[in-house]
mmCIF file of C-alpha atoms in Angstrom:
data_model
loop_
_atom_site.group_PDB
_atom_site.id
_atom_site.type_symbol
_atom_site.label_atom_id
_atom_site.label_comp_id
_atom_site.label_asym_id
_atom_site.label_seq_id
_atom_site.Cartn_x
_atom_site.Cartn_y
_atom_site.Cartn_z
ATOM 1 C CA UNK A 1 17.587 30.188 -4.400
ATOM 2 C CA UNK A 2 20.020 28.027 -2.422
ATOM 3 C CA UNK A 3 21.861 31.088 -1.087
ATOM 4 C CA UNK A 4 18.552 32.762 -0.186
ATOM 5 C CA UNK A 5 17.393 29.627 1.650
ATOM 6 C CA UNK A 6 20.700 29.373 3.499
ATOM 7 C CA UNK A 7 20.287 32.910 4.873
ATOM 8 C CA UNK A 8 16.758 32.172 6.107
ATOM 9 C CA UNK A 9 17.899 28.895 7.682
ATOM 10 C CA UNK A 10 20.759 30.664 9.455
ATOM 11 C CA UNK A 11 18.438 33.412 10.742
ATOM 12 C CA UNK A 12 15.814 30.848 11.815
ATOM 13 C CA UNK A 13 18.312 28.873 13.884
ATOM 14 C CA UNK A 14 19.930 31.978 15.364
ATOM 15 C CA UNK A 15 16.600 33.451 16.498
ATOM 16 C CA UNK A 16 14.778 30.445 17.925
ATOM 17 C CA UNK A 17 12.608 29.920 14.857
ATOM 18 C CA UNK A 18 11.703 33.492 13.851
ATOM 19 C CA UNK A 19 12.816 35.435 10.776
ATOM 20 C CA UNK A 20 12.240 38.880 9.342
ATOM 21 C CA UNK A 21 11.889 40.161 5.801
ATOM 22 C CA UNK A 22 9.124 38.710 3.604
ATOM 23 C CA UNK A 23 8.473 35.891 6.104
ATOM 24 C CA UNK A 24 8.125 38.102 9.162
ATOM 25 C CA UNK A 25 5.053 37.014 11.097
ATOM 26 C CA UNK A 26 4.569 33.870 8.990
ATOM 27 C CA UNK A 27 4.896 30.585 10.919
ATOM 28 C CA UNK A 28 7.813 28.608 9.516
ATOM 29 C CA UNK A 29 9.594 25.343 10.094
ATOM 30 C CA UNK A 30 12.759 23.911 8.633
ATOM 31 C CA UNK A 31 11.972 20.724 6.749
ATOM 32 C CA UNK A 32 14.776 18.292 5.955
ATOM 33 C CA UNK A 33 14.038 15.645 3.326
ATOM 34 C CA UNK A 34 16.140 12.968 1.667
ATOM 35 C CA UNK A 35 16.972 13.647 -1.979
ATOM 36 C CA UNK A 36 14.989 11.300 -4.220
ATOM 37 C CA UNK A 37 17.904 10.931 -6.639
ATOM 38 C CA UNK A 38 20.954 11.756 -4.516
ATOM 39 C CA UNK A 39 20.001 10.414 -1.092
ATOM 40 C CA UNK A 40 21.456 13.598 0.418
ATOM 41 C CA UNK A 41 19.740 15.571 3.178
ATOM 42 C CA UNK A 42 18.062 18.752 1.893
ATOM 43 C CA UNK A 43 16.784 21.456 4.258
ATOM 44 C CA UNK A 44 14.214 24.065 3.247
ATOM 45 C CA UNK A 45 12.310 26.736 5.180
ATOM 46 C CA UNK A 46 8.580 26.180 4.587
ATOM 47 C CA UNK A 47 5.447 27.959 5.763
ATOM 48 C CA UNK A 48 3.395 25.869 8.138
ATOM 49 C CA UNK A 49 0.043 25.651 9.859
ATOM 50 C CA UNK A 50 -0.477 23.752 13.101
ATOM 51 C CA UNK A 51 -3.558 21.551 13.100
ATOM 52 C CA UNK A 52 -3.884 19.675 16.377
ATOM 53 C CA UNK A 53 -0.981 17.265 16.795
ATOM 54 C CA UNK A 54 0.127 17.608 13.194
ATOM 55 C CA UNK A 55 1.880 20.319 11.198
ATOM 56 C CA UNK A 56 0.695 21.175 7.695
ATOM 57 C CA UNK A 57 3.093 22.463 5.031
ATOM 58 C CA UNK A 58 2.300 23.790 1.565
ATOM 59 C CA UNK A 59 4.279 23.055 -1.615
ATOM 60 C CA UNK A 60 3.511 26.470 -3.105
ATOM 61 C CA UNK A 61 6.949 27.230 -4.585
ATOM 62 C CA UNK A 62 5.665 30.841 -4.731
ATOM 63 C CA UNK A 63 3.161 29.803 -7.408
ATOM 64 C CA UNK A 64 5.731 28.274 -9.772
ATOM 65 C CA UNK A 65 4.421 25.897 -12.468
ATOM 66 C CA UNK A 66 6.070 22.842 -10.900
ATOM 67 C CA UNK A 67 6.230 21.328 -7.441
ATOM 68 C CA UNK A 68 9.286 22.126 -5.296
ATOM 69 C CA UNK A 69 11.983 19.472 -5.054
ATOM 70 C CA UNK A 70 11.319 18.888 -1.357
ATOM 71 C CA UNK A 71 7.798 17.687 -2.203
ATOM 72 C CA UNK A 72 9.097 15.071 -4.659
ATOM 73 C CA UNK A 73 11.682 14.048 -2.048
ATOM 74 C CA UNK A 74 9.122 13.300 0.642
ATOM 75 C CA UNK A 75 6.978 11.310 -1.801
ATOM 76 C CA UNK A 76 9.983 9.053 -2.336
ATOM 77 C CA UNK A 77 10.888 8.983 1.384
ATOM 78 C CA UNK A 78 8.181 10.205 3.786
ATOM 79 C CA UNK A 79 10.483 10.193 6.830
ATOM 80 C CA UNK A 80 11.517 13.815 7.401
ATOM 81 C CA UNK A 81 13.182 15.956 10.062
ATOM 82 C CA UNK A 82 11.396 19.018 11.414
ATOM 83 C CA UNK A 83 12.916 22.008 13.223
ATOM 84 C CA UNK A 84 10.276 24.118 14.967
ATOM 85 C CA UNK A 85 10.862 27.175 17.153
ATOM 86 C CA UNK A 86 8.918 29.287 19.630
ATOM 87 C CA UNK A 87 11.034 32.426 19.371
ATOM 88 C CA UNK A 88 13.456 31.337 22.083
ATOM 89 C CA UNK A 89 14.468 27.744 21.328
ATOM 90 C CA UNK A 90 14.271 25.201 18.520
ATOM 91 C CA UNK A 91 13.004 21.637 18.858
ATOM 92 C CA UNK A 92 14.092 19.027 16.328
ATOM 93 C CA UNK A 93 12.130 15.834 15.758
ATOM 94 C CA UNK A 94 11.398 13.144 13.172
ATOM 95 C CA UNK A 95 8.041 13.057 11.408
ATOM 96 C CA UNK A 96 6.153 11.112 8.757
ATOM 97 C CA UNK A 97 4.954 13.171 5.773
ATOM 98 C CA UNK A 98 1.506 12.310 4.406
ATOM 99 C CA UNK A 99 0.025 14.319 1.488
ATOM 100 C CA UNK A 100 -3.495 15.604 2.179
ATOM 101 C CA UNK A 101 -5.937 15.153 -0.695
ATOM 102 C CA UNK A 102 -9.484 15.892 -1.778
ATOM 103 C CA UNK A 103 -11.871 18.001 0.286
ATOM 104 C CA UNK A 104 -9.533 18.055 3.269
ATOM 105 C CA UNK A 105 -6.734 19.475 1.118
ATOM 106 C CA UNK A 106 -9.036 22.211 -0.207
ATOM 107 C CA UNK A 107 -10.226 23.083 3.302
ATOM 108 C CA UNK A 108 -6.735 23.236 4.784
ATOM 109 C CA UNK A 109 -5.368 25.289 1.899
ATOM 110 C CA UNK A 110 -8.289 27.717 2.184
ATOM 111 C CA UNK A 111 -7.538 28.136 5.888
ATOM 112 C CA UNK A 112 -3.885 28.884 5.141
ATOM 113 C CA UNK A 113 -4.851 31.373 2.401
ATOM 114 C CA UNK A 114 -7.161 33.135 4.850
ATOM 115 C CA UNK A 115 -4.390 33.435 7.445
ATOM 116 C CA UNK A 116 -1.647 34.285 4.907
ATOM 117 C CA UNK A 117 -3.369 35.843 1.851
ATOM 118 C CA UNK A 118 -0.348 35.491 -0.430
ATOM 119 C CA UNK A 119 -1.127 31.756 -0.602
ATOM 120 C CA UNK A 120 -4.339 32.589 -2.448
ATOM 121 C CA UNK A 121 -2.183 34.476 -4.965
ATOM 122 C CA UNK A 122 0.151 31.492 -5.297
ATOM 123 C CA UNK A 123 -2.720 29.161 -6.212
ATOM 124 C CA UNK A 124 -4.282 31.701 -8.565
ATOM 125 C CA UNK A 125 -0.952 32.075 -10.366
ATOM 126 C CA UNK A 126 -0.477 28.414 -11.293
ATOM 127 C CA UNK A 127 -2.512 25.737 -13.045
ATOM 128 C CA UNK A 128 -1.264 22.982 -10.717
ATOM 129 C CA UNK A 129 -3.043 22.122 -7.471
ATOM 130 C CA UNK A 130 -0.618 23.172 -4.737
ATOM 131 C CA UNK A 131 -0.053 20.131 -2.503
ATOM 132 C CA UNK A 132 -0.729 20.175 1.227
ATOM 133 C CA UNK A 133 1.302 17.764 3.362
ATOM 134 C CA UNK A 134 0.628 16.707 6.951
ATOM 135 C CA UNK A 135 3.629 16.005 9.184
ATOM 136 C CA UNK A 136 2.967 13.472 11.956
ATOM 137 C CA UNK A 137 5.515 13.485 14.741
ATOM 138 C CA UNK A 138 7.266 10.266 15.696
ATOM 139 C CA UNK A 139 8.169 9.752 19.330
ATOM 140 C CA UNK A 140 11.431 7.850 19.693
ATOM 141 C CA UNK A 141 11.892 8.719 23.369
ATOM 142 C CA UNK A 142 9.549 6.032 24.724
ATOM 143 C CA UNK A 143 8.685 2.446 23.883
ATOM 144 C CA UNK A 144 5.786 2.352 21.468
ATOM 145 C CA UNK A 145 2.722 0.532 22.807
ATOM 146 C CA UNK A 146 0.999 -2.039 20.621
ATOM 147 C CA UNK A 147 -1.951 0.248 19.859
ATOM 148 C CA UNK A 148 0.383 3.072 18.884
ATOM 149 C CA UNK A 149 2.215 0.645 16.623
ATOM 150 C CA UNK A 150 -1.078 -0.130 14.880
ATOM 151 C CA UNK A 151 -1.550 3.595 14.216
ATOM 152 C CA UNK A 152 2.035 3.860 12.945
ATOM 153 C CA UNK A 153 1.444 1.006 10.489
ATOM 154 C CA UNK A 154 -1.806 2.571 9.333
ATOM 155 C CA UNK A 155 -0.042 5.906 8.846
ATOM 156 C CA UNK A 156 2.558 4.197 6.683
ATOM 157 C CA UNK A 157 -0.173 2.643 4.544
ATOM 158 C CA UNK A 158 -1.941 5.993 4.377
ATOM 159 C CA UNK A 159 1.304 7.545 3.157
ATOM 160 C CA UNK A 160 1.673 4.916 0.427
ATOM 161 C CA UNK A 161 -1.902 5.455 -0.775
ATOM 162 C CA UNK A 162 -1.408 9.226 -0.661
ATOM 163 C CA UNK A 163 1.754 8.824 -2.731
ATOM 164 C CA UNK A 164 -0.223 6.891 -5.342
ATOM 165 C CA UNK A 165 -2.811 9.670 -5.488
ATOM 166 C CA UNK A 166 -0.131 12.343 -5.597
ATOM 167 C CA UNK A 167 1.624 10.584 -8.483
ATOM 168 C CA UNK A 168 -1.620 10.524 -10.459
ATOM 169 C CA UNK A 169 -2.260 14.183 -9.585
ATOM 170 C CA UNK A 170 1.244 14.988 -10.813
ATOM 171 C CA UNK A 171 0.435 13.342 -14.128
ATOM 172 C CA UNK A 172 -2.805 15.314 -14.388
ATOM 173 C CA UNK A 173 -1.369 18.719 -13.527
ATOM 174 C CA UNK A 174 2.055 18.666 -15.154
ATOM 175 C CA UNK A 175 1.875 16.003 -17.853
ATOM 176 C CA UNK A 176 5.407 14.988 -16.851
ATOM 177 C CA UNK A 177 6.792 11.663 -15.566
ATOM 178 C CA UNK A 178 6.774 11.096 -11.813
ATOM 179 C CA UNK A 179 10.054 12.054 -10.179
ATOM 180 C CA UNK A 180 11.309 8.551 -9.408
ATOM 181 C CA UNK A 181 14.628 7.434 -10.905
ATOM 182 C CA UNK A 182 14.155 5.506 -14.115
ATOM 183 C CA UNK A 183 10.363 5.401 -13.854
ATOM 184 C CA UNK A 184 7.718 6.900 -16.074
ATOM 185 C CA UNK A 185 4.255 7.536 -14.627
ATOM 186 C CA UNK A 186 3.023 3.989 -15.248
ATOM 187 C CA UNK A 187 6.199 2.435 -13.864
ATOM 188 C CA UNK A 188 6.149 4.615 -10.771
ATOM 189 C CA UNK A 189 2.511 3.767 -10.107
ATOM 190 C CA UNK A 190 3.181 0.043 -10.432
ATOM 191 C CA UNK A 191 6.095 0.383 -8.002
ATOM 192 C CA UNK A 192 3.954 2.288 -5.498
ATOM 193 C CA UNK A 193 1.074 -0.138 -5.900
ATOM 194 C CA UNK A 194 3.266 -3.175 -5.278
ATOM 195 C CA UNK A 195 4.739 -1.558 -2.164
ATOM 196 C CA UNK A 196 1.330 -0.652 -0.780
ATOM 197 C CA UNK A 197 -0.431 -3.922 -1.613
ATOM 198 C CA UNK A 198 2.358 -6.069 -0.143
ATOM 199 C CA UNK A 199 2.492 -4.086 3.112
ATOM 200 C CA UNK A 200 -1.299 -4.005 3.357
ATOM 201 C CA UNK A 201 -1.583 -7.778 2.919
ATOM 202 C CA UNK A 202 1.119 -8.492 5.526
ATOM 203 C CA UNK A 203 -0.561 -6.111 7.978
ATOM 204 C CA UNK A 204 -3.894 -7.925 7.811
ATOM 205 C CA UNK A 205 -2.287 -11.372 7.993
ATOM 206 C CA UNK A 206 -0.568 -10.287 11.225
ATOM 207 C CA UNK A 207 -3.827 -8.893 12.612
ATOM 208 C CA UNK A 208 -5.845 -12.023 11.839
ATOM 209 C CA UNK A 209 -3.243 -14.561 12.976
ATOM 210 C CA UNK A 210 -1.665 -12.741 15.943
ATOM 211 C CA UNK A 211 -3.303 -9.511 17.028
ATOM 212 C CA UNK A 212 -6.993 -10.442 17.002
ATOM 213 C CA UNK A 213 -6.649 -13.806 18.849
ATOM 214 C CA UNK A 214 -4.593 -12.020 21.521
ATOM 215 C CA UNK A 215 -7.326 -9.427 21.972
ATOM 216 C CA UNK A 216 -10.067 -12.064 22.061
ATOM 217 C CA UNK A 217 -8.362 -13.903 24.906
ATOM 218 C CA UNK A 218 -7.734 -10.717 26.898
ATOM 219 C CA UNK A 219 -11.033 -8.934 26.160
ATOM 220 C CA UNK A 220 -13.860 -11.392 25.296
ATOM 221 C CA UNK A 221 -16.305 -8.502 24.962
ATOM 222 C CA UNK A 222 -14.456 -7.350 21.848
ATOM 223 C CA UNK A 223 -15.457 -10.498 19.915
ATOM 224 C CA UNK A 224 -18.314 -8.872 17.916
ATOM 225 C CA UNK A 225 -16.086 -5.965 16.927
ATOM 226 C CA UNK A 226 -13.277 -8.274 15.852
ATOM 227 C CA UNK A 227 -15.667 -10.429 13.816
ATOM 228 C CA UNK A 228 -16.847 -7.326 11.962
ATOM 229 C CA UNK A 229 -13.286 -6.223 11.290
ATOM 230 C CA UNK A 230 -12.419 -9.698 9.962
ATOM 231 C CA UNK A 231 -15.334 -9.398 7.526
ATOM 232 C CA UNK A 232 -13.976 -6.028 6.443
ATOM 233 C CA UNK A 233 -10.588 -7.642 5.846
ATOM 234 C CA UNK A 234 -12.184 -9.950 3.274
ATOM 235 C CA UNK A 235 -13.748 -6.991 1.471
ATOM 236 C CA UNK A 236 -10.509 -5.005 1.682
ATOM 237 C CA UNK A 237 -8.624 -7.903 0.125
ATOM 238 C CA UNK A 238 -10.880 -7.448 -2.906
ATOM 239 C CA UNK A 239 -10.141 -3.717 -2.808
ATOM 240 C CA UNK A 240 -6.431 -4.520 -2.853
ATOM 241 C CA UNK A 241 -6.907 -6.563 -6.012
ATOM 242 C CA UNK A 242 -9.056 -3.788 -7.493
ATOM 243 C CA UNK A 243 -6.234 -1.366 -6.786
ATOM 244 C CA UNK A 244 -3.793 -3.524 -8.707
ATOM 245 C CA UNK A 245 -6.274 -3.844 -11.556
ATOM 246 C CA UNK A 246 -6.807 -0.074 -11.619
ATOM 247 C CA UNK A 247 -3.092 0.536 -12.098
ATOM 248 C CA UNK A 248 -2.759 -2.271 -14.662
ATOM 249 C CA UNK A 249 -5.736 -1.158 -16.750
ATOM 250 C CA UNK A 250 -5.408 2.624 -16.649
ATOM 251 C CA UNK A 251 -1.704 3.135 -17.326
ATOM 252 C CA UNK A 252 -0.389 6.589 -18.122
ATOM 253 C CA UNK A 253 -3.050 7.331 -20.724
ATOM 254 C CA UNK A 254 -6.019 7.928 -18.440
ATOM 255 C CA UNK A 255 -4.872 9.421 -15.106
ATOM 256 C CA UNK A 256 -8.271 11.051 -14.493
ATOM 257 C CA UNK A 257 -10.076 7.688 -14.464
ATOM 258 C CA UNK A 258 -7.343 6.166 -12.313
ATOM 259 C CA UNK A 259 -7.577 9.033 -9.844
ATOM 260 C CA UNK A 260 -11.325 8.506 -9.469
ATOM 261 C CA UNK A 261 -10.856 4.804 -8.712
ATOM 262 C CA UNK A 262 -7.993 5.410 -6.297
ATOM 263 C CA UNK A 263 -9.952 8.093 -4.460
ATOM 264 C CA UNK A 264 -12.812 5.666 -3.855
ATOM 265 C CA UNK A 265 -10.477 2.936 -2.650
ATOM 266 C CA UNK A 266 -8.658 5.372 -0.387
ATOM 267 C CA UNK A 267 -11.926 6.415 1.259
ATOM 268 C CA UNK A 268 -12.824 2.801 2.105
ATOM 269 C CA UNK A 269 -9.380 2.110 3.496
ATOM 270 C CA UNK A 270 -9.445 5.227 5.650
ATOM 271 C CA UNK A 271 -12.865 4.312 7.054
ATOM 272 C CA UNK A 272 -11.546 0.864 8.022
ATOM 273 C CA UNK A 273 -8.361 2.228 9.579
ATOM 274 C CA UNK A 274 -10.330 4.830 11.551
ATOM 275 C CA UNK A 275 -12.699 2.136 12.852
ATOM 276 C CA UNK A 276 -9.827 -0.080 13.987
ATOM 277 C CA UNK A 277 -8.077 2.800 15.705
ATOM 278 C CA UNK A 278 -11.222 3.964 17.479
ATOM 279 C CA UNK A 279 -12.162 0.496 18.746
ATOM 280 C CA UNK A 280 -8.839 -1.276 19.288
ATOM 281 C CA UNK A 281 -6.039 1.132 20.227
ATOM 282 C CA UNK A 282 -6.997 1.512 23.904
ATOM 283 C CA UNK A 283 -7.362 -2.258 24.325
ATOM 284 C CA UNK A 284 -4.061 -2.959 22.568
ATOM 285 C CA UNK A 285 -2.221 -0.401 24.674
ATOM 286 C CA UNK A 286 -3.696 -1.970 27.818
ATOM 287 C CA UNK A 287 -1.864 -5.171 26.902
#
């Protein structure tokens, strides 16, 4: 497999991002992840689908019964490197990998299977749900405005929540421990939960004590919106505690129940993040 990948990578780079053989006509990128156990850079050619400003990739592993290593790598470290070509030149950039779940995952996978029918065969040939991952480009060439920073922080929290859901899904589909060094499913979930809850709490403390007062002074008309978002912060603090309780109570014995609770919490968080981004990003960037 490594030798086969190396040949595709070499052809991809030599031909501006196009290859022949079984992948001829299939959009590809080269995805470089950091090894979850080794810390070494690992590059794999993966089929992709462009969806607006993001790139979707599919952990099909040709329908194998387990997820590919690169998928476990990006769960452990969602910062990845992407090489994308247009047939003449290759562009390399850094991206954040965020697993896509639920109805959106099903819709995106169905679109890919319609465009590249072999992906329908891959899913039909395995009992696991083939993961879909969204790659969000990071722009290091310009200073990041405050509003863009808010989106970046939200994306990091989204990635942590998605990793929690993916870990539970892994337990449901494979019955094997999560691929984190020295951690069984319960231990990995606790580790993910602690990381998410701590970052989430610090984010809202910074918003309430620094960001919101700054906006109120600069844009008095935003006061009603900010008051509503503060109220949501109180409710989301309870959600954060519920998340910890869900991990503590469920453990590795009932991943289906834990998945249901996490899915509900994730939906509320996403609604809040989307509301903040819609109503605050332009004002923050204006500062």
